[in-house]
Coordinates of C-alpha atoms in Angstrom, one line a residue:
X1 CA 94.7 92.0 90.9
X2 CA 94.1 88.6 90.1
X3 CA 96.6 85.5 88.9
X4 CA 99.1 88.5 87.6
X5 CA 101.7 87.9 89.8
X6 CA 102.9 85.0 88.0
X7 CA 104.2 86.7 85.2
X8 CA 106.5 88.9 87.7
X9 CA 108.5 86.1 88.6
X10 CA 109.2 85.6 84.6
X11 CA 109.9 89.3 83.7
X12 CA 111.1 90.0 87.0
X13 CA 115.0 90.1 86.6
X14 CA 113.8 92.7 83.3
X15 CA 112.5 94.6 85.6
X16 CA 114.8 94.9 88.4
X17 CA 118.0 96.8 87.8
X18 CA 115.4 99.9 86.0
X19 CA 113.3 100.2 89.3
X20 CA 113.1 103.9 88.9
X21 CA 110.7 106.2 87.3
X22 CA 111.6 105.3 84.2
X23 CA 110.9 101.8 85.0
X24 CA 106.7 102.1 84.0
X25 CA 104.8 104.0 81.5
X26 CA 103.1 107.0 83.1
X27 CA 99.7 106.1 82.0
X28 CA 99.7 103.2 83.7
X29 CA 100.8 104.8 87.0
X30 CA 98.8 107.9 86.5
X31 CA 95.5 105.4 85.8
X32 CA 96.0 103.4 88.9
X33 CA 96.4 106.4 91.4
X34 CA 93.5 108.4 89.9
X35 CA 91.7 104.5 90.4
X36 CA 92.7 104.5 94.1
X37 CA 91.4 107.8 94.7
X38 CA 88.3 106.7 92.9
X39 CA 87.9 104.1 95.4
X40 CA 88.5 106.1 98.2
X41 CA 85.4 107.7 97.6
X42 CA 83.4 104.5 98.1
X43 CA 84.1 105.0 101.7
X44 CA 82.2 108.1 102.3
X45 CA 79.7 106.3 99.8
X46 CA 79.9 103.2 102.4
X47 CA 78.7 105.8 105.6
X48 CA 75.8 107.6 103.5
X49 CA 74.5 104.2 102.5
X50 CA 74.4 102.5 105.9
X51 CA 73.1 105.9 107.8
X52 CA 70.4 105.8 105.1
X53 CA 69.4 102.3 105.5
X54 CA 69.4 103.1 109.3
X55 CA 66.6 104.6 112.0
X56 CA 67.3 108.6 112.7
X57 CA 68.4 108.1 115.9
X58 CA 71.5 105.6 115.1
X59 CA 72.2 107.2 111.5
X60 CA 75.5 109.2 112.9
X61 CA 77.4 106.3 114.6
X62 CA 77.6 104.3 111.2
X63 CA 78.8 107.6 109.6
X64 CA 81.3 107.4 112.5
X65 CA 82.0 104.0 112.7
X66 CA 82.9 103.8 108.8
X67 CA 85.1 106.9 108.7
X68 CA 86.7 105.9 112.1
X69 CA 87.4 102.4 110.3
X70 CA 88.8 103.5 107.4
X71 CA 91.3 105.9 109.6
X72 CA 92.4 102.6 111.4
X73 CA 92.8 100.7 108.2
X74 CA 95.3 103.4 107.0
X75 CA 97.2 103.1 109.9
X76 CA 97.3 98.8 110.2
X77 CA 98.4 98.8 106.3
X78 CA 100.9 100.7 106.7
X79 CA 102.2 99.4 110.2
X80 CA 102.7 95.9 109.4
X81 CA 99.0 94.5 107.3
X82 CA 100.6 95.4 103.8
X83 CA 103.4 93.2 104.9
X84 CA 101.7 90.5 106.1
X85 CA 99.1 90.4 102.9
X86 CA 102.1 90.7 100.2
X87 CA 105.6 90.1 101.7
X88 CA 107.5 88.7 98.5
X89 CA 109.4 86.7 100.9
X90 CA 107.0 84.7 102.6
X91 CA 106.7 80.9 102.0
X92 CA 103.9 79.7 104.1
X93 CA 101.3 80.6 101.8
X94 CA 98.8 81.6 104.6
X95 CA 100.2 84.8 105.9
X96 CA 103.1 86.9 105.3
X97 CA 106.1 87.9 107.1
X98 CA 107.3 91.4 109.0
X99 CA 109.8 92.1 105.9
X100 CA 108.1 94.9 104.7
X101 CA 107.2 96.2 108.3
X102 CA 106.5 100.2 108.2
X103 CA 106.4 99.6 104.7
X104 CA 109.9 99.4 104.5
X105 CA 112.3 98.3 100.9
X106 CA 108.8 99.0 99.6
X107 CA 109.5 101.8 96.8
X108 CA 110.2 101.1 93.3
X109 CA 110.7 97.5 92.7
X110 CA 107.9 95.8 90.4
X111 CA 104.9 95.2 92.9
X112 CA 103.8 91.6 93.6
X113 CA 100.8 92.0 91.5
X114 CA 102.3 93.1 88.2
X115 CA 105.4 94.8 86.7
X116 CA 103.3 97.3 85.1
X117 CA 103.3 99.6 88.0
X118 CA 105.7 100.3 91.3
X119 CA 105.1 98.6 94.5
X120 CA 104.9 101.7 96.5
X121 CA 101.6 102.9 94.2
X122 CA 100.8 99.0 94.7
X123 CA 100.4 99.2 98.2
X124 CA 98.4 102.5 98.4
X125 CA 95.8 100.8 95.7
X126 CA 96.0 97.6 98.0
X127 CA 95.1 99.7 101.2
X128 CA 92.0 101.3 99.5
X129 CA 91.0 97.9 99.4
X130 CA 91.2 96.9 103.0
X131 CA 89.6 100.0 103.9
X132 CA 86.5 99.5 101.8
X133 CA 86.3 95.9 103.3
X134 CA 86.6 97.0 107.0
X135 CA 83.8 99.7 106.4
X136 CA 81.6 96.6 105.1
X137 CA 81.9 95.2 108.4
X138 CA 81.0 98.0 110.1
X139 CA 77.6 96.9 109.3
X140 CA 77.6 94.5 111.6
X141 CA 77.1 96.6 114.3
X142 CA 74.3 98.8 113.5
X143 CA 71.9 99.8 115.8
X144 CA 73.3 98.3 118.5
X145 CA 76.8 98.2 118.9
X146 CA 79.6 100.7 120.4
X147 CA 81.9 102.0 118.4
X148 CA 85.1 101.7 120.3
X149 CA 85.2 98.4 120.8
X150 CA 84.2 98.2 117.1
X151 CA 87.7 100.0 116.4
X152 CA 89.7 97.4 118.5
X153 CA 87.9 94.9 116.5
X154 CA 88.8 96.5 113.0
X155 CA 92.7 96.2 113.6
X156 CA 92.8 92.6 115.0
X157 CA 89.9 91.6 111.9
X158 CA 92.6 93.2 109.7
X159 CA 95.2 91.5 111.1
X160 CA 93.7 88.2 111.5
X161 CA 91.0 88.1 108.8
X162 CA 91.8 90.3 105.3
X163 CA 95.1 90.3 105.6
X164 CA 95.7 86.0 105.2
X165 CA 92.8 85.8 103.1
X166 CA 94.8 88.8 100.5
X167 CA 97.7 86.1 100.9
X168 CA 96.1 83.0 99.9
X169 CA 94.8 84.9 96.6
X170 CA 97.1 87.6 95.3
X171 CA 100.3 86.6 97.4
X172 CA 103.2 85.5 95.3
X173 CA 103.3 82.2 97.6
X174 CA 99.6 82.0 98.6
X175 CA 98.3 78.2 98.1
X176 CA 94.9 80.2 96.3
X177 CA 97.1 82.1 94.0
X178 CA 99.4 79.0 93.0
X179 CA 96.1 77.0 92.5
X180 CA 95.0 78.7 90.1
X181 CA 91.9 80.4 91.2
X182 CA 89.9 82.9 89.5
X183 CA 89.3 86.1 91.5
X184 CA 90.3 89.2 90.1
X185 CA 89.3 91.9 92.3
X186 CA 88.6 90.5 95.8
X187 CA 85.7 88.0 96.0
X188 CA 87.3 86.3 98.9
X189 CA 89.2 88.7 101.0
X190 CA 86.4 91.8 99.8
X191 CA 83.4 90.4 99.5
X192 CA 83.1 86.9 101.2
X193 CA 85.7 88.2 103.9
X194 CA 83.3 91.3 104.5
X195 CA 79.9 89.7 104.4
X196 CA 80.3 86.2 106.3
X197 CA 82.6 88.5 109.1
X198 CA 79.0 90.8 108.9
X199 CA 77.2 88.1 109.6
X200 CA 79.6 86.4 112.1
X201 CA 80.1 89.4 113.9
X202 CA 75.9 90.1 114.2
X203 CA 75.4 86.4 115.8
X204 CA 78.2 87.5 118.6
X205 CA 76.8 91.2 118.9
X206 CA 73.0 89.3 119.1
X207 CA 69.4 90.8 118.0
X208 CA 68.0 94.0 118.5
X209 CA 65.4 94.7 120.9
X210 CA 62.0 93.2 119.8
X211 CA 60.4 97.1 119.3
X212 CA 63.6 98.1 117.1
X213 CA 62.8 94.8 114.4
X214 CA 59.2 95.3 114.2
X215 CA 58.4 98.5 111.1
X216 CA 62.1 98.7 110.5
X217 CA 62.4 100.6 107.3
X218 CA 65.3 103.2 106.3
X219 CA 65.1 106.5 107.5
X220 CA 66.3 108.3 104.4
X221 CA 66.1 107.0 101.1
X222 CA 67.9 109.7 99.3
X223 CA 71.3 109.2 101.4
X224 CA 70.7 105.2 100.3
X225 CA 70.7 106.1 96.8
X226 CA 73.6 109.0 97.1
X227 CA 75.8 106.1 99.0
X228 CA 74.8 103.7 95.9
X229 CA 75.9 106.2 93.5
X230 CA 79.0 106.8 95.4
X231 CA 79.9 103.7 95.2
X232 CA 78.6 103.0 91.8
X233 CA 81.6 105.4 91.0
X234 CA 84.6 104.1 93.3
X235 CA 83.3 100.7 91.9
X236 CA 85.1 101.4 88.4
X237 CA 88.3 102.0 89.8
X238 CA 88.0 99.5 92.0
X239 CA 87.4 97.0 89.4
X240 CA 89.1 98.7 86.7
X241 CA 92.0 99.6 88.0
X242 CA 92.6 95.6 89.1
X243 CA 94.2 95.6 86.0
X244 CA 96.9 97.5 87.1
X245 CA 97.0 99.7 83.9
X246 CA 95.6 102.0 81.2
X247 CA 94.7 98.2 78.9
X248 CA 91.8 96.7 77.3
X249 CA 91.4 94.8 80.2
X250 CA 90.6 97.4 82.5
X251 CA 88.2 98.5 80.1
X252 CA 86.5 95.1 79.4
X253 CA 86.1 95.2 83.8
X254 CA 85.0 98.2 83.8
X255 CA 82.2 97.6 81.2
X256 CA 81.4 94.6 83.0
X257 CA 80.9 96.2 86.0
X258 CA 78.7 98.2 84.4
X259 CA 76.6 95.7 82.9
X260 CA 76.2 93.8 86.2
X261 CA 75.2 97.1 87.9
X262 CA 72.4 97.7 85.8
X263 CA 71.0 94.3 85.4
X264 CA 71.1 93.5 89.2
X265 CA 69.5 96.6 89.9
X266 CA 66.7 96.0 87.7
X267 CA 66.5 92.3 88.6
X268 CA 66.1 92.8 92.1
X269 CA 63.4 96.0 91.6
X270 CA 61.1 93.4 89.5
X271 CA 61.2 90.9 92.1
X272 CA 60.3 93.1 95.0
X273 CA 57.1 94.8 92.6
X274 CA 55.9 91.3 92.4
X275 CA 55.4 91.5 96.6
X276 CA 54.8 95.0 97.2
X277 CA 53.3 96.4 93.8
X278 CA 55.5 99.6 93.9
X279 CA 58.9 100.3 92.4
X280 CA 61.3 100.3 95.2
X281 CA 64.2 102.7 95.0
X282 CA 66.1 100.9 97.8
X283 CA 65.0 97.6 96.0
X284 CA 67.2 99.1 92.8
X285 CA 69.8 100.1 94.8
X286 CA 70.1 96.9 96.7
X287 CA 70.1 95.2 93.5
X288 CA 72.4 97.3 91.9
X289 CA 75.4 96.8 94.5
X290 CA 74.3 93.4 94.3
X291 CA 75.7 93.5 90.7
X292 CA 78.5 95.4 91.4
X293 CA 79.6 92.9 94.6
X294 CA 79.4 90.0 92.0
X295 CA 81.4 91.6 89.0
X296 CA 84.5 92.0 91.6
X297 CA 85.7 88.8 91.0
X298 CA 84.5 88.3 87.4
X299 CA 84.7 91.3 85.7
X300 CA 88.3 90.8 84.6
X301 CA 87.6 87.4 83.5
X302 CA 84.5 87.4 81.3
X303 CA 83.1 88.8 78.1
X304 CA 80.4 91.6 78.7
X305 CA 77.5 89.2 77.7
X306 CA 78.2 87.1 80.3
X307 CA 78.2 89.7 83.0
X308 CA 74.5 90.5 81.8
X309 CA 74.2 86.2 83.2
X310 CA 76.1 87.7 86.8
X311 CA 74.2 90.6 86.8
X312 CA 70.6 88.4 87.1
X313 CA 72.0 86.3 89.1
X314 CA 73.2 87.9 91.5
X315 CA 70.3 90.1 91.5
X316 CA 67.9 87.0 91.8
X317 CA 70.4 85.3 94.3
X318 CA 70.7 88.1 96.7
X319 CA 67.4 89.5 96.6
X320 CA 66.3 86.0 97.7
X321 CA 69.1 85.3 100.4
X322 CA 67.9 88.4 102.0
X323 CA 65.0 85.4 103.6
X324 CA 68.4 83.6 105.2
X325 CA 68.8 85.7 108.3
X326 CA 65.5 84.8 109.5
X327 CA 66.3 80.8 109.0
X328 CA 69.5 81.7 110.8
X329 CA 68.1 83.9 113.6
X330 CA 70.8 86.0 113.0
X331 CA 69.8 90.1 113.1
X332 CA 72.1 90.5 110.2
X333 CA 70.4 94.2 110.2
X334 CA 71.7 95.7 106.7
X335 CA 72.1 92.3 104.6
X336 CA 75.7 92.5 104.8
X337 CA 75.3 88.0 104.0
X338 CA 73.2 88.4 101.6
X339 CA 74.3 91.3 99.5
X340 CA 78.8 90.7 100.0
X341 CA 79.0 87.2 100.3
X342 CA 76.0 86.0 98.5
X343 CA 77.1 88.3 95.7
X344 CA 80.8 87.1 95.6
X345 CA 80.0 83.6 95.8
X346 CA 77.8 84.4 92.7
X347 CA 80.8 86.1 90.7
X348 CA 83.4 83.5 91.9
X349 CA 81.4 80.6 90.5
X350 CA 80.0 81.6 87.7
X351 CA 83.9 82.3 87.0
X352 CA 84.5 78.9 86.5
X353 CA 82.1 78.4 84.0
X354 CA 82.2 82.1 81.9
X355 CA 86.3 83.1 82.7
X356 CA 88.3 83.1 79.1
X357 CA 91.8 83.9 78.3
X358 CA 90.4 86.3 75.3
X359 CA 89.7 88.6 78.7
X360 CA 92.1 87.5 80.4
X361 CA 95.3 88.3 78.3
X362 CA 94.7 91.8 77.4
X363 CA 96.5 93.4 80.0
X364 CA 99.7 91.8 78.1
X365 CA 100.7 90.4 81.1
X366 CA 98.9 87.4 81.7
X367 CA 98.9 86.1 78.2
X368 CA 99.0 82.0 79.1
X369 CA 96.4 81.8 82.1
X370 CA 93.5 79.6 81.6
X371 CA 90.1 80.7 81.9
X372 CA 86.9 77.6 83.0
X373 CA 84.7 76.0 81.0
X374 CA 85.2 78.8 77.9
X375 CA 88.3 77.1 77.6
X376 CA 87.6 73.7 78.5
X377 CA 89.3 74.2 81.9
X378 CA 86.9 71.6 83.4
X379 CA 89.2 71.5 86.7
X380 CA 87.8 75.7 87.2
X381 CA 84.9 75.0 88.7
X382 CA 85.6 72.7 91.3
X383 CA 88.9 74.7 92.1
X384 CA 86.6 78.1 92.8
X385 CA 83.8 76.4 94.9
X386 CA 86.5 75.6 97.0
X387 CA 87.7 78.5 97.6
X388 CA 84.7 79.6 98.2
X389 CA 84.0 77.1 101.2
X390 CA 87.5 78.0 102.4
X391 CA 87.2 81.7 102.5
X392 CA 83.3 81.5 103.8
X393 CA 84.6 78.7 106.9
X394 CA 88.1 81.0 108.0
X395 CA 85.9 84.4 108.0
X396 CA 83.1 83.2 110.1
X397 CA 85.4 80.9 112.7
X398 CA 87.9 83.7 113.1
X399 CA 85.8 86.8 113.5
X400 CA 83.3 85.2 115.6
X401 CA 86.0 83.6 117.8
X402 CA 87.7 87.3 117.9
X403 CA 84.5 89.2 118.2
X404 CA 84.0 86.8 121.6
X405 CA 87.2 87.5 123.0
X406 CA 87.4 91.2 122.3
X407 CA 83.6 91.3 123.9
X408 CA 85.0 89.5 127.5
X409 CA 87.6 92.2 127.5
X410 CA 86.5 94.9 130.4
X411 CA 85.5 98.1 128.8
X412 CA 85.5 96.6 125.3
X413 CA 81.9 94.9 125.7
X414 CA 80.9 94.6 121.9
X415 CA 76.8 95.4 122.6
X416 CA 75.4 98.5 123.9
X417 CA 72.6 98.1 126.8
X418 CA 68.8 98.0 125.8
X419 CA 68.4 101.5 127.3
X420 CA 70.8 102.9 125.1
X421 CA 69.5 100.7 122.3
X422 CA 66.2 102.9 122.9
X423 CA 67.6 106.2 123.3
X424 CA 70.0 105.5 119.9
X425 CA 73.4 105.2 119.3
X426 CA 73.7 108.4 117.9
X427 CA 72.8 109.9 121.4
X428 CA 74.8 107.9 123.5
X429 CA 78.0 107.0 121.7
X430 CA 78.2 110.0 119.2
X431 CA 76.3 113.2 120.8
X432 CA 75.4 114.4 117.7
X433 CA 73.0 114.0 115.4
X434 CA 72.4 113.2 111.8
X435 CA 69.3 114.8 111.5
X436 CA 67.8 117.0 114.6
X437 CA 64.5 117.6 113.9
X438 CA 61.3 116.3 115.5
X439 CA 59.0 114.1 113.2
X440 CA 55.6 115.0 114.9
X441 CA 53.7 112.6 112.0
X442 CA 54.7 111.0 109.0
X443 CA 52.8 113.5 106.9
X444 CA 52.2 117.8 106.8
X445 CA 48.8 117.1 107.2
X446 CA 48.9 115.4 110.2
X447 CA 50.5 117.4 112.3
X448 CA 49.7 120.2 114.9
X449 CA 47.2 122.2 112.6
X450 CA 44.6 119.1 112.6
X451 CA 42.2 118.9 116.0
X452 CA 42.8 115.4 117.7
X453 CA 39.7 113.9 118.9
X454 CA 41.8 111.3 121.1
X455 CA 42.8 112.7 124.0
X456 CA 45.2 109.6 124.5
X457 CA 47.1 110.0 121.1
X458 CA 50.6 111.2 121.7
X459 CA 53.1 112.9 119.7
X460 CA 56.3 110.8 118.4
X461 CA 59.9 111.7 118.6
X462 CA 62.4 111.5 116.1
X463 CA 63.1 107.8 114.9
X464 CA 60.7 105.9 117.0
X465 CA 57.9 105.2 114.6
X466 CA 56.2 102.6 116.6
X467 CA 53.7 104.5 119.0
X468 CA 55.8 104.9 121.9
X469 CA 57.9 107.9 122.4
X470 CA 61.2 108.1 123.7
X471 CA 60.8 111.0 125.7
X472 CA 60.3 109.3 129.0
X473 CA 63.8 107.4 128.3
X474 CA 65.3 110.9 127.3
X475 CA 64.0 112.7 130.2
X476 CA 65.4 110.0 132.7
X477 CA 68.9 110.1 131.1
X478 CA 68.9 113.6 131.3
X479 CA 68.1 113.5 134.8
X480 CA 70.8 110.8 135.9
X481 CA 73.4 112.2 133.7
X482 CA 73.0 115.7 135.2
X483 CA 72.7 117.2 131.8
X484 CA 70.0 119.8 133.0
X485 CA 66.6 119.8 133.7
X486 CA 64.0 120.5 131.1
X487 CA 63.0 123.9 130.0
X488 CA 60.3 125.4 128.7
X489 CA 59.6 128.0 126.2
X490 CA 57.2 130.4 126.2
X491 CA 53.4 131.3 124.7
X492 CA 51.8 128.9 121.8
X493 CA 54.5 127.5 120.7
X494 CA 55.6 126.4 124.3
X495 CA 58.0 123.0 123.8
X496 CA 59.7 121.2 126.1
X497 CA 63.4 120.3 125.7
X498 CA 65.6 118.3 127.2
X499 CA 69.2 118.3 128.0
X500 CA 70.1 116.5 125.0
X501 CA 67.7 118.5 122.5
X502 CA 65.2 115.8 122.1
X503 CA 61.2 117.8 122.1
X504 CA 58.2 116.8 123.1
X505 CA 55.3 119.0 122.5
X506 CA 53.8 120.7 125.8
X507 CA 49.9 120.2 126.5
X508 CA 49.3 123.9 126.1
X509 CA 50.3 123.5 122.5
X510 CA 47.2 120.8 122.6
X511 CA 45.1 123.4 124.1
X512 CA 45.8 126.1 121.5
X513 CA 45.3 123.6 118.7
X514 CA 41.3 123.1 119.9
X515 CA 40.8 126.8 121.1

């Protein structure tokens, strides 16, 4: 999914008057739809990963706000963003047109990104894309935001956002693509698009309360590394199937991806041990997707040694630009800056320097593309960085200009209120829970079977590890809300329970504990 496109325009009068079945090898179009399902499964890999990296009692709404995302991405591709991102008629070079509106005359011509496959399978690979991209953003809101009008945002980001930056890159007429930049599998519209919209989106949304930002620390480290794994996996098809077929270059990207994976995620481990003096496992996994943002645009373009350079790079660069949101005094609350568009600014560049045609021309489509400095392309490098100032300046204007007008709307108020900030998202957007259990101390030992000398100390609900428990708050809702009064149990084990299943243990539990 890169510069291909240029060679349709040459073979595409070959390729025309056989667009049937016959028109494209099998293995080519059987590859790319097993690679779109492949990415598919990044989104669910997307949800784990942010409910891991969150606080118990908000972990369900960024399951929710991901898969509710990636329902509404389906629906804006196919109603008029495939169109607007890859309209073969369009000549503006920003945006596209309405020609392919509903997805209509799109079926078996050769698809705008290459004549090895059909546009129809085109568009359902391209749509993966945008859904991975809007579940990125969905960071943005963690913790604190509502999820509906997060869903009004998704279609107009799509819309406005990821759909012109696809068109200035992989667009037959996009000023990007006829420049000649380097960016195979979406470090603009994926990565840069995702992460300065993330951060764009968490200036308008504003900080968490003070309480919420002091001992944050993820809630469940073995959905972070199930969600990196997840996406480890999509990540291959997402990068090898930019190749559009069953080639050596979808092998090279997928080794590279590889490469850049591993290296990141090892990178970014040995620089937090130097700190912290312990082997982080959400360190590794940081820095693995860390790799794997930065071999999106590269990993098509360079040699495998040279995505062992991205990988500790990127690792290095993002593990470090994790310190930015604090310069900013932006709560950018699941490095969404630092990781996507750190990480894809990494790839992009490095690009100009490492991108070769030996790569490049093994799909035996693209046999006369240039690659940077490899092949004395001195021109690359100034051509990517801006690119990368272009993309990085449209996706923060635009989403923080939208994110402002979709938050004036009545009813569509973008930030939840500090009470429900307390009580959790997962309570008062979702009703359910990711976890509904009570954490009465962080360890066995601590719990109800060991006598308490302070009569002060109090027990601590779920999520709220920093001394003060959220039963008051709960208790109050309940009793405004008219969800039922509390109940108790009965004997020893006597807990009280409020409407919304939140416990607290009863004094007489206290008294049985020292008897």
């Amino acid at each position: 999914m890169d510069i291909a496109g240029r060679a349709v325009a040459e073979n595409h009068r070959s390729y025309l008057p056989r667009a049937d079945s016959t028109s494209f090898d099998g293995g080519d179009v059987s590859f790319i739809i097993v690679a779109g399902a492949m990415v598919l499964l990044m989104v669910p890999g997307l949800a784990f990963l942010y409910s891991g990296l969150a606080r118990r009692k908000s972990a369900l709404s960024l399951i929710w706000a991901v898969a509710a995302s990636n329902a509404v991405g389906i629906f804006q591709w196919w109603f008029w963003g495939y169109s607007l991102a890859f309209s073969s008629s369009a000549t503006s070079g920003y945006i596209g047109n309405l020609r392919n509106f509903g997805l209509m005359k799109v079926l078996g011509d050769p698809s705008p990104g290459s004549p090895l496959i059909p546009e129809i399978l085109y568009s359902f690979f391209q749509m993966e894309f945008a859904c991975v991209t809007i579940g990125i953003l969905m960071g943005g809101i963690a913790e604190r935001g509502r999820v509906l009008p997060a869903m009004v945002l998704t279609f107009a980001w799509l819309t406005l956002v990821y759909c012109p930056l696809a068109c200035w890159v992989w667009g037959a007429n996009g000023w990007a693509f006829s420049w000649g930049v380097l960016d195979f599998a979406g470090g603009g519209p994926v990565e840069i698009g995702s992460g300065v919209s993330g951060l764009a989106l968490a200036w308008v949304i504003g900080r968490r309360q003070e309480k919420e930002l002091l001992n944050f620390r993820p809630h469940n480290v073995s959905l972070v590394c199930l969600g990196t794994f997840l996406l480890w996996f999509g990540w291959l098809g997402f990068n090898g199937g930019s190749a559009f077929g069953a080639n050596l270059r979808a092998i090279v990207a997928i080794w590279n991806s590889m490469l850049a994976a591993a290296f990141g995620g090892m990178v970014w481990c040995i620089m937090d041990y130097r700190y912290e003096r312990h082997w982080s496992m959400v360190g590794f996994c940081s820095g693995t997707i860390a790799g794997l943002v930065a071999a999106t645009p590269s990993s098509g373009f360079v040699h495998p040694w040279a995505s062992v350079i991205i990988g500790v790079v990127s690792g290095a660069a993002c593990n470090l630009a994790t310190k930015l949101k604090f310069h900013f005094q932006i709560d950018d609350a699941l490095d969404l800056f630092a990781e996507h568009a750190i990480g894809g600014i990494v790839g992009l560049f490095l690009n100009g320097f490492f991108g070769t045609n030996e790569v490049i021309r093994l799909d035996g489509v693209n046999t006369s593309t240039p690659g940077g400095f490899m092949d004395h392309n001195w021109k690359q490098l100034y051509i990517q960085f801006a690119y990368i100032c272009a993309t990085c300046s449209y996706s923060f204007v635009v989403t923080a200009l939208l994110a402002k007008f979709i938050d004036v709307i009545p009813g569509l108020k973008l930030r939840s209120t500090p009470e429900d900030e307390s009580l959790g998202m997962d309570e008062v957007e979702i009703g359910e829970f990711a976890t509904d259990y009570i954490e009465i101390r962080r360890d066995f030992t601590d719990g109800l079977f060991m006598n308490s000398t302070n009569p002060s100390e109090q027990h601590v609900a779920a999520g709220d590890r920093h001394g003060r428990p959220d039963n008051a708050l709960h208790q109050r809702s309940t009793m405004q809300n008219g969800n039922g009064l509390p109940h108790e149990g009965t004997g020893t084990d006597q807990v009280k329970h409020d409407g919304n299943g939140i416990a607290e243990v009863n004094e007489k539990m206290r008294d049985s504990e020292s008897s």
